[in-house]
XYZ file of C-alpha atoms in Angstrom:
559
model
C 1.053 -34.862 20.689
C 3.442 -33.508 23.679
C 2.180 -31.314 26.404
C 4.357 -28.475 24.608
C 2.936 -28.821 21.160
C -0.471 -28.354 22.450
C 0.453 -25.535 24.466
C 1.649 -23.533 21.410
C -1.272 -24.570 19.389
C -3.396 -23.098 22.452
C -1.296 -19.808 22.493
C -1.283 -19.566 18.546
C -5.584 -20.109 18.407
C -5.718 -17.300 21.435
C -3.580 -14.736 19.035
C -5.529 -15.884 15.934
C -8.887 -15.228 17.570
C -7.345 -11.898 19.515
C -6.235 -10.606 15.637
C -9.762 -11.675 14.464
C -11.730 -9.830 16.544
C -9.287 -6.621 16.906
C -9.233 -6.400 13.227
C -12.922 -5.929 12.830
C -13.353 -3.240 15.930
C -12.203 -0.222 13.427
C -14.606 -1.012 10.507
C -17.505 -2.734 12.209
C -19.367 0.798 12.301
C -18.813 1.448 9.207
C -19.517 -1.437 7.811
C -23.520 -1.607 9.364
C -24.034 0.690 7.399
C -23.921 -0.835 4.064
C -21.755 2.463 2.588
C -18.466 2.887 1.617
C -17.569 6.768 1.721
C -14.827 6.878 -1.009
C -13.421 9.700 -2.868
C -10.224 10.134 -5.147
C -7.516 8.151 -3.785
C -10.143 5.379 -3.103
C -11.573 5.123 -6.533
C -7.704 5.245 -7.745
C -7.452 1.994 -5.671
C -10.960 0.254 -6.369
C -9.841 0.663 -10.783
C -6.257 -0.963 -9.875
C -7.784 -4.036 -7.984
C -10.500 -4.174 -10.281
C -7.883 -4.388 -13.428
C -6.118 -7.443 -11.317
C -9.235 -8.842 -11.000
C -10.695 -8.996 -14.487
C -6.711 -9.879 -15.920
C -7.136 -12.872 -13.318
C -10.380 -13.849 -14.069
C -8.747 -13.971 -17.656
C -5.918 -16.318 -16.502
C -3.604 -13.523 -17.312
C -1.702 -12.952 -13.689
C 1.427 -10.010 -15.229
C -1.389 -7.153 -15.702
C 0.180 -4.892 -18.095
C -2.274 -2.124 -19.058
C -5.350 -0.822 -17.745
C -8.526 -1.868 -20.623
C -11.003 -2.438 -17.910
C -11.225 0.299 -15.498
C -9.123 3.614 -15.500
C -11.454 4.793 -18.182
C -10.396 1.816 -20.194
C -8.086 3.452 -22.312
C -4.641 1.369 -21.763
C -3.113 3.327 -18.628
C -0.453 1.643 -17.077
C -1.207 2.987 -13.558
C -0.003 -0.857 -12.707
C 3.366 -0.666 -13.590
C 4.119 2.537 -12.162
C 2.565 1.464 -8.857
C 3.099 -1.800 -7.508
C 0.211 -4.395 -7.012
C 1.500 -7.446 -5.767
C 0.506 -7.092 -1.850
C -3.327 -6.329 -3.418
C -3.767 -9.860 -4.290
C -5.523 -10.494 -0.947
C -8.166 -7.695 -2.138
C -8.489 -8.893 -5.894
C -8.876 -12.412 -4.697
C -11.714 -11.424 -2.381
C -13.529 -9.302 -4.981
C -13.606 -12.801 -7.011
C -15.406 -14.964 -4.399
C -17.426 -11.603 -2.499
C -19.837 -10.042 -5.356
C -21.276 -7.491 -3.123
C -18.395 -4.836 -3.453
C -19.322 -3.473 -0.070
C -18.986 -6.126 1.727
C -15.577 -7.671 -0.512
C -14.227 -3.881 0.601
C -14.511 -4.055 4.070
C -13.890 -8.156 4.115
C -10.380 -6.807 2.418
C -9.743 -4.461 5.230
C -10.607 -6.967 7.675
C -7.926 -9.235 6.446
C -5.300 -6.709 5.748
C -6.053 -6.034 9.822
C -5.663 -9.413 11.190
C -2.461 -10.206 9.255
C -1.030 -6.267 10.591
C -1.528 -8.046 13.999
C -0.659 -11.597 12.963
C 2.964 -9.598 11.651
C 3.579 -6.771 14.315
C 2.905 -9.895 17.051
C 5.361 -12.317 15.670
C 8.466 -9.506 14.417
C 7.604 -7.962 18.357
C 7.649 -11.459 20.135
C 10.599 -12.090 18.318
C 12.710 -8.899 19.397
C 11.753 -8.550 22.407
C 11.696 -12.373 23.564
C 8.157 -11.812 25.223
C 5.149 -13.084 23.630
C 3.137 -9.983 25.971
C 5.534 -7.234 24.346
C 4.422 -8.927 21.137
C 0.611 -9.307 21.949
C 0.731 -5.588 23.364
C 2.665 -4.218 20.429
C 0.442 -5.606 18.082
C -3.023 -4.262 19.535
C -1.090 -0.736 19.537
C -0.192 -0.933 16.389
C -3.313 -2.182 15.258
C -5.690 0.434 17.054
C -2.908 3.333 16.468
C -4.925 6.462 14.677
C -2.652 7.015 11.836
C -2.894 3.226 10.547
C -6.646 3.888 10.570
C -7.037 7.216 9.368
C -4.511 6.218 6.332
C -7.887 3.568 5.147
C -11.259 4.785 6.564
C -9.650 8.686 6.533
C -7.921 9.084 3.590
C -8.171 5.710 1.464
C -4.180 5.784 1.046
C -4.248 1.721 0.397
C -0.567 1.549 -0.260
C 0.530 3.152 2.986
C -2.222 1.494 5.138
C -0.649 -2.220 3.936
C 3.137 -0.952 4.099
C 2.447 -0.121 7.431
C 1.168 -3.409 8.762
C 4.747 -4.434 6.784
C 7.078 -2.256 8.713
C 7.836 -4.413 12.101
C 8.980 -7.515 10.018
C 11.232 -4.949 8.757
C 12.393 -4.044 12.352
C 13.159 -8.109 12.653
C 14.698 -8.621 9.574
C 16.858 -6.228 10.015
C 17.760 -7.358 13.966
C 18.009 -11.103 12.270
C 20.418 -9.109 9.709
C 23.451 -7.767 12.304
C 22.751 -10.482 14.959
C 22.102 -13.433 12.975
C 23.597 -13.037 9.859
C 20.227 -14.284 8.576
C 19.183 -11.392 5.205
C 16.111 -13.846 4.561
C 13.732 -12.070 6.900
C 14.976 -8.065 5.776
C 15.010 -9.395 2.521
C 11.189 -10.502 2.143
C 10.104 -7.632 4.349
C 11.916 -4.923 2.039
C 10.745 -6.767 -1.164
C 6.967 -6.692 0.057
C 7.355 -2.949 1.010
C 8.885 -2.589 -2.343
C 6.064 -3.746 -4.247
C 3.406 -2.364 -2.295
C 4.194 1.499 -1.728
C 7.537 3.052 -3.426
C 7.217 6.123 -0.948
C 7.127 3.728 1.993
C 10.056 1.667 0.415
C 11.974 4.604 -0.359
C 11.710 5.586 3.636
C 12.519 2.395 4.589
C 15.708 2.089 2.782
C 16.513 5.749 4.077
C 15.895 5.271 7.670
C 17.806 1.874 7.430
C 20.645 3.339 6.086
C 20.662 6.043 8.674
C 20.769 3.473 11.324
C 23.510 1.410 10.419
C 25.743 4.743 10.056
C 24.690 6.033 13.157
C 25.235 2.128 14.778
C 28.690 2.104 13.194
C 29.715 5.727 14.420
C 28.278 4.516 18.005
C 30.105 1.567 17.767
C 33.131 1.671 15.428
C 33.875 -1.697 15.574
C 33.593 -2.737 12.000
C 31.870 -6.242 11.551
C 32.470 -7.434 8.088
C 29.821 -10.624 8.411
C 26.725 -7.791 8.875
C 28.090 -5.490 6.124
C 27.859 -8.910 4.019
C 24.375 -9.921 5.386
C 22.912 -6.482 4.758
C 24.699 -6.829 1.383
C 22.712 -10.186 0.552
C 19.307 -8.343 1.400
C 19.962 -5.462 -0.864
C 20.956 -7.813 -3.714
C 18.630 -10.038 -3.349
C 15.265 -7.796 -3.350
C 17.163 -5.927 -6.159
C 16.841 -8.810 -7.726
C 12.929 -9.843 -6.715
C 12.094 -6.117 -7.975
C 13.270 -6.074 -10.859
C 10.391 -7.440 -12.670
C 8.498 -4.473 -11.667
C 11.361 -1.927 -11.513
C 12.912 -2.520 -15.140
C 9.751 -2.000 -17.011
C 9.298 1.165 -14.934
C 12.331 2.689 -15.512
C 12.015 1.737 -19.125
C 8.437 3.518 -19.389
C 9.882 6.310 -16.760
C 12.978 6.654 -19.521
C 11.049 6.483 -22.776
C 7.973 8.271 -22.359
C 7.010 11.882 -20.531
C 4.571 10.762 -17.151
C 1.954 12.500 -15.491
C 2.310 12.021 -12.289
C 1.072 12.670 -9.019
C 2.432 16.501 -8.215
C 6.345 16.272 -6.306
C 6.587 18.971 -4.070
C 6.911 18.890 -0.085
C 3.453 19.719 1.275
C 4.034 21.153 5.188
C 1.040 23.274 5.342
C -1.250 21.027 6.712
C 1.284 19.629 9.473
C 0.514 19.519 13.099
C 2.031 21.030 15.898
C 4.010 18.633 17.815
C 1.724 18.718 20.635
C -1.279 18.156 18.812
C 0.172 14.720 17.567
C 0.746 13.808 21.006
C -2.589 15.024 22.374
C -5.368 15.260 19.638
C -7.387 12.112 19.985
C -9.813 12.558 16.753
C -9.911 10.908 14.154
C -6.926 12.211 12.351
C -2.971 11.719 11.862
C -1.844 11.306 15.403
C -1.063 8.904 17.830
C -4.039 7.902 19.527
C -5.044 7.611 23.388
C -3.473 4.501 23.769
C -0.509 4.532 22.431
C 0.613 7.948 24.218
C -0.198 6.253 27.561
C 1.778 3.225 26.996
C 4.802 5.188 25.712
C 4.171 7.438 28.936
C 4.469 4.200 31.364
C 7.829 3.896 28.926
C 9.020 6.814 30.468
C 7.849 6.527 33.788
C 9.775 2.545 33.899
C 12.839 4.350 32.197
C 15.336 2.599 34.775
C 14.206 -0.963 33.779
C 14.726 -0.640 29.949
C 18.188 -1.710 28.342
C 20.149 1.243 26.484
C 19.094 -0.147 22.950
C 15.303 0.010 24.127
C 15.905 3.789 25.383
C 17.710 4.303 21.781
C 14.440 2.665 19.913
C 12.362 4.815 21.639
C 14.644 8.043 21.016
C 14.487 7.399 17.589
C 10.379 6.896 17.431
C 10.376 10.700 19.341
C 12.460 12.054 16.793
C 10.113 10.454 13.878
C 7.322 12.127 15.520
C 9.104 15.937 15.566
C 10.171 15.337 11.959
C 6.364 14.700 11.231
C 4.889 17.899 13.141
C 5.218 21.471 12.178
C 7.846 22.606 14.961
C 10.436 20.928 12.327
C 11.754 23.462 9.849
C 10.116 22.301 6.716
C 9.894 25.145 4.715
C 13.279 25.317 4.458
C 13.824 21.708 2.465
C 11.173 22.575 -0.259
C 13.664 22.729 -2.855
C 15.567 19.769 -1.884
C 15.314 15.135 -2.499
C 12.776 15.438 0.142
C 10.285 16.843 -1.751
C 9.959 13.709 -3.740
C 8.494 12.607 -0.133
C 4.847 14.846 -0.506
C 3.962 14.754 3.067
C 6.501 14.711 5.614
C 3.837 13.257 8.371
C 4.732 9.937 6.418
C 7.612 9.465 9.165
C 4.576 9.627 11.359
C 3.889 5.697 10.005
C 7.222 4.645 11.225
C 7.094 6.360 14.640
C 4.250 4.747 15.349
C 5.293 1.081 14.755
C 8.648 1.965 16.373
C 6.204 3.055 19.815
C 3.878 0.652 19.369
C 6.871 -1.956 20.055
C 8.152 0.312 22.974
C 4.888 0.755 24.177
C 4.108 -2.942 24.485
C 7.770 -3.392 25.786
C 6.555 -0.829 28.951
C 2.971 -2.717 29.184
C 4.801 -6.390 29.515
C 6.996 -4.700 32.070
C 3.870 -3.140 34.077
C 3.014 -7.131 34.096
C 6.077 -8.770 34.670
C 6.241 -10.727 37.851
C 2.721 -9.333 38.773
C 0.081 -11.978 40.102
C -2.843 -13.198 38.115
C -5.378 -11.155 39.184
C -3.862 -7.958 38.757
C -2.398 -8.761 35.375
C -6.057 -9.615 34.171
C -7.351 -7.027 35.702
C -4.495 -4.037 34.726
C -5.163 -5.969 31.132
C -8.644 -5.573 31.235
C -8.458 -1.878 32.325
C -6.031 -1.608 28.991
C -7.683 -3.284 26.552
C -11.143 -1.246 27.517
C -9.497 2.106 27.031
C -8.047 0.811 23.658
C -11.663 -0.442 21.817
C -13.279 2.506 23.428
C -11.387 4.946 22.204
C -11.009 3.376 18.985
C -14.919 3.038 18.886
C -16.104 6.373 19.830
C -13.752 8.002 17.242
C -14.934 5.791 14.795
C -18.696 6.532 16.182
C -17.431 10.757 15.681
C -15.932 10.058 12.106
C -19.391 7.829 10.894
C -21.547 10.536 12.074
C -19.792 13.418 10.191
C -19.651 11.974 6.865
C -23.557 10.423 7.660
C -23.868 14.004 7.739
C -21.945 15.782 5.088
C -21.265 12.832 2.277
C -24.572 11.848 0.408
C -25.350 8.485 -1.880
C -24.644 9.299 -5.273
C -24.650 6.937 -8.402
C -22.438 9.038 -10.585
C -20.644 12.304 -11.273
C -20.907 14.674 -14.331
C -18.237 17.289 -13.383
C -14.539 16.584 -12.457
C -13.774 16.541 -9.238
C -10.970 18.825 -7.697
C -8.366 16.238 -6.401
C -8.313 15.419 -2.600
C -7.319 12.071 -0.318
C -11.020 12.936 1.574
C -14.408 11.428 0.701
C -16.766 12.883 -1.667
C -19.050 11.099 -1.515
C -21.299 7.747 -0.199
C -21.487 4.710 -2.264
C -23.443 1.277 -1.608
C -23.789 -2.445 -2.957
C -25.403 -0.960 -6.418
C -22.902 2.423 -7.187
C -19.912 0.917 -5.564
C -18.386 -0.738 -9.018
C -19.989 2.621 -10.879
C -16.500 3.696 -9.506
C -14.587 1.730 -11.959
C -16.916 2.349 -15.221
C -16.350 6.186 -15.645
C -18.968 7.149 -13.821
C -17.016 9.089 -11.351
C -14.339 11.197 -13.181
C -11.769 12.100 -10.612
C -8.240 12.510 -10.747
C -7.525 8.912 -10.573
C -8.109 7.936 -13.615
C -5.254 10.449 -14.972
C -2.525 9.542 -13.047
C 0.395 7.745 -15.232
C -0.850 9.128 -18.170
C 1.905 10.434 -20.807
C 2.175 13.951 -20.988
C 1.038 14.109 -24.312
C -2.309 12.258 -23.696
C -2.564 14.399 -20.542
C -2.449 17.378 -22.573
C -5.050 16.117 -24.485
C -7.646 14.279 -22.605
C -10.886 15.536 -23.621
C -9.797 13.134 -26.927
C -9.496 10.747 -24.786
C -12.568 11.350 -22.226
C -14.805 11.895 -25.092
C -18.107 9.598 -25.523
C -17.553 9.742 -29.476
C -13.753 9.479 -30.656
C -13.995 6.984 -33.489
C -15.718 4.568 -31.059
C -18.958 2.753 -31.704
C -18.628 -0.312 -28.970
C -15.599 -1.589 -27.222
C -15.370 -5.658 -26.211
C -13.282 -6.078 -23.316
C -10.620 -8.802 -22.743
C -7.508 -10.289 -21.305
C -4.676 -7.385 -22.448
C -7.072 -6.785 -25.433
C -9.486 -3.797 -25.963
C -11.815 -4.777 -29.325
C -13.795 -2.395 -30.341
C -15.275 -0.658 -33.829
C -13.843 2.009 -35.583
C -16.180 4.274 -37.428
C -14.058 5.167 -40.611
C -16.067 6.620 -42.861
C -13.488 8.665 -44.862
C -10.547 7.537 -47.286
C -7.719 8.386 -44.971
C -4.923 6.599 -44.260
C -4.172 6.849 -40.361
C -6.854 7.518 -37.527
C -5.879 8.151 -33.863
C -7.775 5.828 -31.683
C -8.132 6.059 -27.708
C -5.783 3.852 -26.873
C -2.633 6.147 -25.274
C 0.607 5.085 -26.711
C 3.253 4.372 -24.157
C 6.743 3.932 -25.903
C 8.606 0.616 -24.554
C 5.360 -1.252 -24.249
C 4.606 -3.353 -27.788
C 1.384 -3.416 -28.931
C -0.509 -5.758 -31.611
C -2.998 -3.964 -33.384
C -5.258 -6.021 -36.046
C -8.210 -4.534 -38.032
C -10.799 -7.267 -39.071
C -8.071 -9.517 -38.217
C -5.452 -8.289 -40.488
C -1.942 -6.392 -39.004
C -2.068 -3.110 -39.057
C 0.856 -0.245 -38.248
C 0.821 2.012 -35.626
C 2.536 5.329 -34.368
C 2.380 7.688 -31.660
C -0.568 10.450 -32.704
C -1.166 14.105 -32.138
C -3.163 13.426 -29.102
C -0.946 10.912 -27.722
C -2.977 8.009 -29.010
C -2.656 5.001 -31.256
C -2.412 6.268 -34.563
C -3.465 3.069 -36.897
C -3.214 2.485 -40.024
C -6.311 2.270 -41.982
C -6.828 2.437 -46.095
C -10.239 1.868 -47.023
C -13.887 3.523 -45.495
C -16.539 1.729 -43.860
C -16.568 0.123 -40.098
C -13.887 -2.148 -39.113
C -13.129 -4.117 -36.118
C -9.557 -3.162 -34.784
C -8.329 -5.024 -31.920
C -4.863 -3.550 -29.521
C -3.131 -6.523 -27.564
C -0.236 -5.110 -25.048
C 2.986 -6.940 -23.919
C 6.809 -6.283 -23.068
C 7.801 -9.335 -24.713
C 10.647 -11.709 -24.053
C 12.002 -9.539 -21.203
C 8.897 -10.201 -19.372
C 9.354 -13.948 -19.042
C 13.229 -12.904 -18.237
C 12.338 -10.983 -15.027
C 9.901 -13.131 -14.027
C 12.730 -15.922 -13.414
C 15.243 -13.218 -11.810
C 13.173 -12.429 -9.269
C 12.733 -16.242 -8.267
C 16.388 -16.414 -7.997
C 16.957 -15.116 -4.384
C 14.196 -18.117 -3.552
C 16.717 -20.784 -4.232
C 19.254 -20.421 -1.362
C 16.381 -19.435 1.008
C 14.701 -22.851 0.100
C 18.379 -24.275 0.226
C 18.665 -23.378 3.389
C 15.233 -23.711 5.171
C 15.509 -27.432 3.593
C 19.117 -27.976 5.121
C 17.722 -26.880 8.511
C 14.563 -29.454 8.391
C 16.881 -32.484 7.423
C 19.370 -31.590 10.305
């Protein structure tokens, strides 16, 4: 093995370790403790990976509706909201059986691969392996990232986020390359893990080649072409989710989570810069780096000073001082919170902040670079420790062990409560009745879901399965048709069987499965779900945009 080869395996173990150990400083607290301190949006979360899990467990790897968790009456919370960048988390509740410890194992290794991404996509743009080292601690320790998890269990956002700076290099690779590979897996991943986040992407992306093109009008038909590629391409990868959502979007009235543009609860745009709890801000550490940005203004190129220009502006548009109240009525609404451009600002000056901390290093001797890192790095952990240490002791405090709940719960992103190793999965078997286990519902079924909530509704004992719910049906009249708790989505096909036999089926009153059933007595019906031929379809169009990539990639090895 060459000198050179060992050298990178050296520098690749060092960032592996550095990623190991910085993604368990934010949870290690926490996770002493043996408690989890989980509320709506968490339990929303814990039913959807639990679903993945049991359909895997099943061999079934397309999950289609919910008969496991989400009060196991056939929601299909999974194919209005992507699941694909979960997998890590479902594959870890497999091998982990104490939930607490498969929970914070997931977060762990959602952590190390934010580093493992933000440090290659920063190296990469910046042509320093310090700016991408730097970058990716910032990143990693920033206060949103965290409080997105531990604060407000928003799982979607906290991934998308450790997604956006491959984003960043995709899209450099895009205009100076004329490489759409990179953008296009970074877009796709975004795509399938959190639509809002997606939606933002595509926005600000948009935004930025206009405002490139007005800057510099000189048209470049190869980068149009590129970006072209990308867009086709994950159109193409997301279809198999987005078809059968826009099918179930077209055929069927959702409830879904409320669309309207919450700016009550924003921050003033001070507070973002200088509020070090643990909240939606910035952080310690990432204010002082961008701060050394400012003060080494002269040594930064003009696209550096633009990058950072445009992460300021992210941060205005996610404070109060912006005029919000004036764009309720408008697309942005469909946007809920607009401190969601707070995620992006702080990728975009996490990468300008480690740009200003390699230059504070640059050309420096050894000792003071290990010691100015030192200095760095201690102010980073610390302050992401003691606000940790704050945020433990409060909910210690205020959030008690419970084991279930008997009276809905009034929707909110906070905790409600403390779970451990024996109430955790209580969470997933309608023990805890929260909003989550609602969302995606029809409106019909919605209207309606005391039917469906109900201990008795036709139901004797349900046996679970892979897309099947069995159970017995209590028919003790002559009647023809009997609603069962099953809600009917149109566009989805169902097989329904009574003591093995075919049986028809319709939309009910409540929303339900209305079967058809002619004689009295107890019978065994059984409701299988699937899309059908289409499913298979989609599956191979989004392989598609795989083929040139591996075309390529292979041309490159054998040259």
């Amino acid at each position: 093995m060459s000198h050179l080869k060992k050298q990178k395996l050296y520098h690749g173990g060092i960032v592996l370790l550095l990623s190991i150990v910085v993604g368990l400083v934010p949870i290690l607290q926490l996770w002493r403790t043996g408690l989890v301190y989980s509320g709506s949006d968490l339990q929303f979360h814990v039913n959807r990976i639990d679903e993945v899990a049991n359909s895997f467990s099943h061999g079934q790897f397309f999950n289609i509706l919910s008969f496991t968790t989400s009060n196991q009456l056939g929601s299909s919370v999974n194919m209005f909201y992507p699941y694909v960048t979960l997998i890590p988390a479902v594959i870890i509740k497999l091998i982990i059986h104490n939930p607490v410890n498969a929970f914070y194992i997931s977060v762990w290794i959602y952590n190390v691969s934010t580093f493992l991404i933000a440090y290659l996509s920063f190296k990469n743009l910046s042509k320093s392996s310090t700016t991408g080292i730097w970058g990716a601690l910032l990143l990693s320790m920033s206060m949103y990232r965290l409080f997105s998890l531990l604060g407000t269990s928003a799982f979607g956002e906290f991934i998308a986020i450790g997604l956006l700076p491959l984003v960043g290099w995709g899209y450099n690779r895009a205009i100076i390359e004329h490489k759409w590979g990179t953008l296009y897996v970074a877009v796709t991943l975004i795509a399938y893990t959190h639509l809002l986040s997606f939606c933002i992407t595509v926005s600000l992306l948009v935004v930025i080649t206009l405002v490139r093109w007005l800057l510099n009008p000189r048209f470049s038909f190869a980068e149009l072409l590129t970006l072209i590629k990308a867009g086709v391409a994950m159109a193409l990868s997301w279809s198999t989710f987005l078809i059968p959502y826009l099918i179930l979007t077209k055929n069927n009235h959702i409830e879904t989570p409320y669309s309207t543009l919450v700016f009550q609860s924003l921050k003033p745009f001070n507070a973002l810069l200088f509020d070090y709890h643990f909240s939606r801000d910035l952080g310690l550490i990432l204010v002082i780096a961008n701060i050394l940005f400012i003060v080494l203004w002269k040594k930064f190129s003009s696209v550096d000073k633009l990058i950072f220009g445009g992460g300021c502006l992210l941060v205005f548009l996610s404070s109060a001082a912006f005029p919000w109240p004036a764009y309720t009525e408008t697309f942005f609404k469909s946007m809920q919170f607009p401190y969601r451009f707070l995620a992006f600002a702080v990728v975009i000056l996490s990468y300008t902040g480690g740009l200003a901390i390699a230059q504070l290093l640059t050309g420096k001797q050894v000792i003071y670079r290990i010691t100015t890192s030192m200095i760095l790095l201690f102010i980073t952990v610390s302050a992401t420790f003691a606000t940790i240490n704050t945020y433990k002791a409060s909910v210690l405090d205020h959030y008690q062990l419970v084991e279930k709940t008997q009276d809905r719960l009034t929707y909110s992103p906070f905790a409600h409560y403390a779970v451990n190793e024996e109430t955790f999965d209580n969470q997933t078997k309608n023990a805890f009745i929260t909003y989550g286990g609602l969302d995606y519902w029809t409106r019909k079924a919605s209207d309606h879901r005391e039917f469906f909530l109900s201990d008795d509704v036709h139901l004797q004992k349900k046996y679970l399965g892979n897309r099947t719910i069995q159970f017995t049906l209590l028919n003790t009249q002559n009647r023809k048709n009997v609603e069962i708790p099953i809600i009917y989505y149109s566009g989805i096909k169902y097989s329904v069987k009574g003591d093995n036999k075919p049986l028809a089926y319709k939309s009910g009153k409540n929303g339900g499965l209305l079967v058809h059933s002619k004689e009295a007595g107890v019978h065994r019906i059984t409701v299988t779900s699937h899309i059908g031929w289409l499913e298979s379809l989609l599956r191979l169009t989004a392989l598609l945009p795989m083929i040139p990539l591996a075309l390529s990639k292979w041309r490159h090895v054998s040259q």
